[in-house]
CSV table of C-alpha atoms in Angstrom, one decimal:
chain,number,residue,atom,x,y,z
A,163,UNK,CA,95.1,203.2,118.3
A,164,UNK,CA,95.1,200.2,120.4
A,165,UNK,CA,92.2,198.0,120.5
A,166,UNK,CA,89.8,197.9,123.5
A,167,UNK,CA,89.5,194.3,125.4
A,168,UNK,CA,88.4,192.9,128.2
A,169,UNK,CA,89.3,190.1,130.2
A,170,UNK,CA,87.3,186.6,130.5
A,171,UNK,CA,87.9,184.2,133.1
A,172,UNK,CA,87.1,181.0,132.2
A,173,UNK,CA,86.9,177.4,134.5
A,174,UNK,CA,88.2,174.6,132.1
A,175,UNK,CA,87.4,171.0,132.7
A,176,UNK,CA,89.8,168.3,130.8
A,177,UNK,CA,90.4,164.6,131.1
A,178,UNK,CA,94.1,164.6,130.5
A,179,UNK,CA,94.6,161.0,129.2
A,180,UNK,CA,95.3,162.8,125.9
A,181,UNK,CA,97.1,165.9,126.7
A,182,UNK,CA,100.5,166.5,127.2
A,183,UNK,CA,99.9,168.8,130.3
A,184,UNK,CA,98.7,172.3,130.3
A,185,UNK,CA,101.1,174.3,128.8
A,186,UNK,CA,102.4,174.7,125.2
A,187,UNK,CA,104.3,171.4,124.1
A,188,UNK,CA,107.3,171.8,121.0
A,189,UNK,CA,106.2,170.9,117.5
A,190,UNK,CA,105.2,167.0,117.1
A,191,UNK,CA,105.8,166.2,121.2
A,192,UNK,CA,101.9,166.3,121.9
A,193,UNK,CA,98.5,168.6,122.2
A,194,UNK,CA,98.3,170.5,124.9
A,195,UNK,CA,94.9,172.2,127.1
A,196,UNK,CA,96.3,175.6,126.2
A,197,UNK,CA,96.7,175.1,122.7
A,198,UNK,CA,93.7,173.7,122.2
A,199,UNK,CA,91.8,176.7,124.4
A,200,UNK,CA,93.8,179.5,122.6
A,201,UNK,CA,92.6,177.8,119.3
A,202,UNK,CA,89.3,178.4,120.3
A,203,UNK,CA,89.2,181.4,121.7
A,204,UNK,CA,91.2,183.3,118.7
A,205,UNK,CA,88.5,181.8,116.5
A,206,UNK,CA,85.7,183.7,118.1
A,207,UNK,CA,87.6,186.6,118.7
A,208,UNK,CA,89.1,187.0,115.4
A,209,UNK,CA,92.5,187.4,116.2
A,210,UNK,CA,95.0,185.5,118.2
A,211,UNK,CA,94.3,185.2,121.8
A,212,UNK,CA,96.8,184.1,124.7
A,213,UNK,CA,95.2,182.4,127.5
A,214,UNK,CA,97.1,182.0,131.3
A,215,UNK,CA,96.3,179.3,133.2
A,216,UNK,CA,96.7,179.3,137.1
A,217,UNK,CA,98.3,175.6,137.2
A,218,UNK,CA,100.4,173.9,134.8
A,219,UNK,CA,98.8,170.2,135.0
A,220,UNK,CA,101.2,167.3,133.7
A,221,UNK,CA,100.8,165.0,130.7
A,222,UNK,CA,97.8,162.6,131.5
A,223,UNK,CA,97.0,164.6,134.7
A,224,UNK,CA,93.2,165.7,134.6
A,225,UNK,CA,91.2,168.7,135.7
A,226,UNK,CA,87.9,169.8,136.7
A,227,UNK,CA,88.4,173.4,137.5
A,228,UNK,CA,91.4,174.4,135.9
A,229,UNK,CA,91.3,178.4,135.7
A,230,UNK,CA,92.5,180.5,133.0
A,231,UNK,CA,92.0,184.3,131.8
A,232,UNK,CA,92.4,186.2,128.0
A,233,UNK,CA,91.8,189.3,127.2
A,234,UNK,CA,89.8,189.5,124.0
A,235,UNK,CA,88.5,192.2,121.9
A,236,UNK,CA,85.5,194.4,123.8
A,237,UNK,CA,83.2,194.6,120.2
A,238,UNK,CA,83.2,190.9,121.4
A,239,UNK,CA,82.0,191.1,125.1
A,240,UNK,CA,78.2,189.9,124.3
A,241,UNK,CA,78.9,186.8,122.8
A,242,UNK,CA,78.0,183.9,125.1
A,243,UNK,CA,81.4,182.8,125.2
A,244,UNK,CA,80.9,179.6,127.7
A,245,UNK,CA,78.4,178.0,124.5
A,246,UNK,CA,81.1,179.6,122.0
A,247,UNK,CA,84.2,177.8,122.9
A,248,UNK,CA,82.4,174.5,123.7
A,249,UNK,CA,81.5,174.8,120.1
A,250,UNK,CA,84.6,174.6,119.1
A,251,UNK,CA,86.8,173.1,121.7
A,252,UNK,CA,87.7,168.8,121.8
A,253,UNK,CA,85.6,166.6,123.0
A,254,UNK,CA,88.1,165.6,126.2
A,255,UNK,CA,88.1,169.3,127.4
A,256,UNK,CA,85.3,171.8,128.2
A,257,UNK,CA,84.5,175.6,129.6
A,258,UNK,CA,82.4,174.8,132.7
A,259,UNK,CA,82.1,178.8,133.1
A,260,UNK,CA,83.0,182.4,132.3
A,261,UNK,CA,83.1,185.4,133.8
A,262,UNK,CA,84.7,189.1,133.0
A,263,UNK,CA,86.7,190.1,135.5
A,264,UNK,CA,89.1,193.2,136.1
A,265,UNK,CA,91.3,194.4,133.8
A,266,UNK,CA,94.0,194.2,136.4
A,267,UNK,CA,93.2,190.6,137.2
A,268,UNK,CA,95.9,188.4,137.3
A,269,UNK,CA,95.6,184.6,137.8
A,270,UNK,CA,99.4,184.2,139.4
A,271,UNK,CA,98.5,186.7,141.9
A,272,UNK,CA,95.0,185.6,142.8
A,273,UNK,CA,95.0,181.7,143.9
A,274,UNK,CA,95.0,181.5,147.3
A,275,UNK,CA,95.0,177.9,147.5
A,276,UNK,CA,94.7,174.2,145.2
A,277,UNK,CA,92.5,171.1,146.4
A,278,UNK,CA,94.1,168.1,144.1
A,279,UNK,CA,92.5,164.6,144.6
A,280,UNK,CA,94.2,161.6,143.8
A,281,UNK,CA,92.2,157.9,143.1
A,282,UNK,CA,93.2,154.8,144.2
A,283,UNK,CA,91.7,150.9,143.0
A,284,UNK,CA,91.7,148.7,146.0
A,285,UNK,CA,89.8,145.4,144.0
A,286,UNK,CA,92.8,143.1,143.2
A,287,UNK,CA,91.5,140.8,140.6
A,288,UNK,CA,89.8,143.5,138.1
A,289,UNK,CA,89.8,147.8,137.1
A,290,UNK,CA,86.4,148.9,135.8
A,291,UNK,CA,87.1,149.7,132.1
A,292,UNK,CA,85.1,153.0,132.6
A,293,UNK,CA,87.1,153.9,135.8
A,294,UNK,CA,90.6,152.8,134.5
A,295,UNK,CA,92.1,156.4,132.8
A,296,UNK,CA,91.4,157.8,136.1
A,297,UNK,CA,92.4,155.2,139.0
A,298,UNK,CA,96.0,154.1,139.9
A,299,UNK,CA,94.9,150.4,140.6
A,300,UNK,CA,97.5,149.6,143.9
A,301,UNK,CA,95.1,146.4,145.7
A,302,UNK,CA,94.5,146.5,149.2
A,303,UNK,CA,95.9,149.2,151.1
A,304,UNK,CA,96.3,149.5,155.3
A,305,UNK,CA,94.3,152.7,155.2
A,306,UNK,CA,95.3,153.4,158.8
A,307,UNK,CA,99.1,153.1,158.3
A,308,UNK,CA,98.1,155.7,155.5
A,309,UNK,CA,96.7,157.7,157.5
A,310,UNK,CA,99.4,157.5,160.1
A,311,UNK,CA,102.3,158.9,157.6
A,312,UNK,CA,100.3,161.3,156.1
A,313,UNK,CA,100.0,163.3,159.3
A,314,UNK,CA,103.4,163.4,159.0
A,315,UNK,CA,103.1,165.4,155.7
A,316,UNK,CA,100.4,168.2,156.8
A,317,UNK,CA,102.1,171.7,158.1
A,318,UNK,CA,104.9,173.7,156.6
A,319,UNK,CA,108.0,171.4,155.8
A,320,UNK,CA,110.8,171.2,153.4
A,321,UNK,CA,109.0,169.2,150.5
A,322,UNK,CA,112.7,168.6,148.7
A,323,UNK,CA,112.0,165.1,148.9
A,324,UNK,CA,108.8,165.2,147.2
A,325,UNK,CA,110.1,167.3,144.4
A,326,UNK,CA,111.1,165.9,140.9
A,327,UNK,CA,113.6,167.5,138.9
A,328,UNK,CA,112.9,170.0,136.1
A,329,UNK,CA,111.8,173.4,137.6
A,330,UNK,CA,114.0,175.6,139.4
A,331,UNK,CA,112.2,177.3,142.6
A,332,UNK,CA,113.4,179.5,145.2
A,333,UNK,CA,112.8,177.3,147.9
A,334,UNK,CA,110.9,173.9,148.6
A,335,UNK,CA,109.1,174.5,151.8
A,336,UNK,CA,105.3,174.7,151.2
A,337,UNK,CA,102.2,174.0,153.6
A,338,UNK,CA,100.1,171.4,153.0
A,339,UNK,CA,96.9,172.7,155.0
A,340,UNK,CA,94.9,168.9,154.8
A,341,UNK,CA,95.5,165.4,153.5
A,342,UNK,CA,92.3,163.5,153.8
A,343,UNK,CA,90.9,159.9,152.7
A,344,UNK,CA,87.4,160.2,151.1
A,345,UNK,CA,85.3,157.3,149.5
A,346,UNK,CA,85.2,156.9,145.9
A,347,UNK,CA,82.9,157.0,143.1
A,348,UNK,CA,83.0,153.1,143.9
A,349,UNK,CA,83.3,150.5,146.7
A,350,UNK,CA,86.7,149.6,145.1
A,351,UNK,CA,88.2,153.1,145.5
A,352,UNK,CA,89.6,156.0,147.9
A,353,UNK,CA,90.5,159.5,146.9
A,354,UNK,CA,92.9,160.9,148.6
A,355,UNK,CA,92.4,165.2,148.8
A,356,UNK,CA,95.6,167.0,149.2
A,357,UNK,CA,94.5,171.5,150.1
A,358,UNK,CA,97.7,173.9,150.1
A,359,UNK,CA,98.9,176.8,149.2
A,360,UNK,CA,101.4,175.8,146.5
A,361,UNK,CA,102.7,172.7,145.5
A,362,UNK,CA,106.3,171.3,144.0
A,363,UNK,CA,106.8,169.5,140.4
A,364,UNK,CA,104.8,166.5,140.9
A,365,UNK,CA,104.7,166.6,144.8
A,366,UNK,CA,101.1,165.6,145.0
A,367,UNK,CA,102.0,162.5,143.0
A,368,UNK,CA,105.3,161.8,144.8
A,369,UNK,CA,103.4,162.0,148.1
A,370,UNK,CA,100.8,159.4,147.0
A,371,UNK,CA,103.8,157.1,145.9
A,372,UNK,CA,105.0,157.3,149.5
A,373,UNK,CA,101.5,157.0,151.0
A,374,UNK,CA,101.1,153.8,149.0
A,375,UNK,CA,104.6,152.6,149.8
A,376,UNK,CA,103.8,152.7,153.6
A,377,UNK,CA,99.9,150.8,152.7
A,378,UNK,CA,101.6,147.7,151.0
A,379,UNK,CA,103.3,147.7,154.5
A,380,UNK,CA,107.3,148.2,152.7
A,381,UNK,CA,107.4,151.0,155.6
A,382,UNK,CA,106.3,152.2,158.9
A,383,UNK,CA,104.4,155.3,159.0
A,384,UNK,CA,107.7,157.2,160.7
A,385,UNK,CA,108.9,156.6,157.2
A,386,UNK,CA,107.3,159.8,155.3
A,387,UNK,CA,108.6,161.9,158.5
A,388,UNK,CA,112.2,160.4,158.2
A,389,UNK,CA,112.3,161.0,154.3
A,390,UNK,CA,111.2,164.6,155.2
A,391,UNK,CA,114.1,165.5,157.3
A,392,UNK,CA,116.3,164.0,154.1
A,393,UNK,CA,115.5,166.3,151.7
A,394,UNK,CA,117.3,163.6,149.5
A,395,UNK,CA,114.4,162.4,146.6
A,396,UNK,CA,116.5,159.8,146.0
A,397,UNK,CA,115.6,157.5,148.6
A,398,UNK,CA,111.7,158.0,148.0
A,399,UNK,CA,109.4,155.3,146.3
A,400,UNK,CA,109.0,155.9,142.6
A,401,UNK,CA,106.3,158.8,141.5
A,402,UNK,CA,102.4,157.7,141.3
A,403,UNK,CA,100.9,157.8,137.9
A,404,UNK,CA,99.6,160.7,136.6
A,405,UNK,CA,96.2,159.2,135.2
A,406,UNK,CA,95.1,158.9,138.7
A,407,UNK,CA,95.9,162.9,139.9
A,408,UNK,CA,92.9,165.6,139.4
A,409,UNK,CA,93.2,169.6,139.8
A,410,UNK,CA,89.5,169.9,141.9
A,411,UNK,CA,89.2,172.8,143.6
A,412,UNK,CA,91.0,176.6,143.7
A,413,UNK,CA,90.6,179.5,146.1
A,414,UNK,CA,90.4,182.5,143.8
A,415,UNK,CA,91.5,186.0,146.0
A,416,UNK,CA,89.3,188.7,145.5
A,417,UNK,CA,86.3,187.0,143.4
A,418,UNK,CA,83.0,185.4,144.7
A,419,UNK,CA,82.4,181.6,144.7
A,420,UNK,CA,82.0,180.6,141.3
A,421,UNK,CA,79.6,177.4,140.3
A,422,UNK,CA,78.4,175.9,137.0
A,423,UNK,CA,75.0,176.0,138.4
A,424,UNK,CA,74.7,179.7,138.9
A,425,UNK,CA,73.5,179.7,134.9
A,426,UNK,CA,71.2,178.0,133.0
A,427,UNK,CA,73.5,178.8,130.0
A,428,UNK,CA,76.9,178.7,132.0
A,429,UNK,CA,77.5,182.4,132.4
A,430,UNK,CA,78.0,183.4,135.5
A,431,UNK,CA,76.6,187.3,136.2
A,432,UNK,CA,78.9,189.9,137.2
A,433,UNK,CA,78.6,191.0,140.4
A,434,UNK,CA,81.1,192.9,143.2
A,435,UNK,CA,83.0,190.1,144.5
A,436,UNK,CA,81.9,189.3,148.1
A,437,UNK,CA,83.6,186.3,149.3
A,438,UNK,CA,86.9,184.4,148.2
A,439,UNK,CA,86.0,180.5,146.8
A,440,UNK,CA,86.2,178.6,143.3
A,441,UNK,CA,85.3,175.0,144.6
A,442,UNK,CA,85.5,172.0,142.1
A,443,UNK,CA,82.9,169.0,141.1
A,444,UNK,CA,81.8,166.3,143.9
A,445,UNK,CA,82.6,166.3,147.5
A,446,UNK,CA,83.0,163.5,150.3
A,447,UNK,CA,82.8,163.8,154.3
A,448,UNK,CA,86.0,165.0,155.0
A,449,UNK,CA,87.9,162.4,157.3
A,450,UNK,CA,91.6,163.2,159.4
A,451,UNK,CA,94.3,165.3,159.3
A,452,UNK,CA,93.2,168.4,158.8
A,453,UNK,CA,95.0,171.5,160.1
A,454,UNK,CA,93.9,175.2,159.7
């Protein structure tokens, strides 16, 4: 007779210095968020557990609301499982929240929409040790150039020049709904928060390459829209570092907003989902560019 389960969603928070990306590396090529998570989570359940996680973050990229389901045994459903794992789980990763969800609940189905956010370091003599694993130190930048070519960039285009080789897709147009310059945690910085629907291997970083391409003035702004109508990733400045690229923010279909702060103990009640939202850490005014 097959065992009852239920399935846990979780919101995992990781600083990806460390890791070798999400997903499962081969033996003795790196740790990886998943591993580590699965690890965890068989060892409260008492049996091996699979976890799926709704994006597959790069080696070195970092998360703060990566989101991820399992289905683990029901005799199981009462234990605090947000305390649990953080029990057990690395000190570079964490399990900001938990909640059961519907059996039928599928993460590949459900995410509407990703916020990434990627830091730049403006100061040109010096990188604040405790800001340097997640900053891509580039010096001064024209912001407005910036701006200029990343207009170019928001709407639904043919991304094939912002795709790196190594996963095979059906097509390469995606829509990138905003691209906006906030202020940093510091005077020194800008993040950069990229919303769409779906993104290409390392497209977020391959746009940021060319955004900071144009700011160190190698390129006018009509640049990014020229490269565009390529396709051709061959004539595109080299890819941005992945230590400065953060997951921050998903739009989950068919569940209600989901916060660290609804819980003094980091579980979040059930309740009949009301509203469509999984919204990550921090938040700047929102600047240009946006389309809806």
């Amino acid at each position: 007779m097959a065992e009852s389960t239920f399935r846990l969603l979780m919101v995992v928070a990781y600083q990806g210095t460390d890791f070798a990306g999400w997903q499962y590396q081969p033996e003795g090529q790196g740790r990886s968020v998943q591993a580590c998570l699965e690890a965890a989570l068989s060892k409260v359940a008492g049996r091996p557990v699979r976890a799926h996680g709704a994006s597959r973050t790069d080696s070195g990229v970092h998360a703060l609301h990566q989101v991820a389901h399992a289905d683990l045994p029901l005799s199981r459903a009462s234990v605090p499982w947000t305390k649990a794992l953080n029990t057990l789980l690395p000190r570079d990763m964490a399990v900001v929240l938990t909640r059961r969800t519907p059996d039928d609940f599928h993460l590949r189905r459900a995410v509407a929409c990703k916020t990434y956010a990627y830091t730049l370091w403006h100061a040109p003599d010096f990188t604040l040790p405790q800001r340097r694993p997640f900053v891509w130190a580039v010096g001064p930048l024209d912001f407005l150039a910036m701006e200029a070519a990343a207009a170019h960039l928001v709407g639904r285009h043919d991304f094939a020049a912002f795709q790196n080789t190594g996963t095979r897709v059906a097509s390469t147009v995606r829509t990138v709904d905003s691209l906006i310059r906030h202020p940093g945690q510091t005077t020194f910085e800008s993040v950069w928060r990229v919303r769409g629907h779906g993104f290409l291997k390392q497209m977020v970083r391959n746009i940021m390459g060319a955004l900071v391409w144009v700011g160190r003035g190698k390129a006018e702004p009509d640049f990014v829209r020229s490269l565009l109508l390529t396709r051709d990733r061959t004539l595109a400045p080299a890819t941005a570092p992945a230590r400065g690229l953060c997951l921050e923010h998903m739009e989950i279909e068919g569940l209600g907003r989901l916060s660290a702060e609804r819980h003094p103990d980091g579980e979040d009640p059930e309740r009949d989902p009301g509203q469509t939202g999984l919204r990550g850490q921090g938040g700047s005014a929102p600047g240009a560019h946006r389309q809806e």
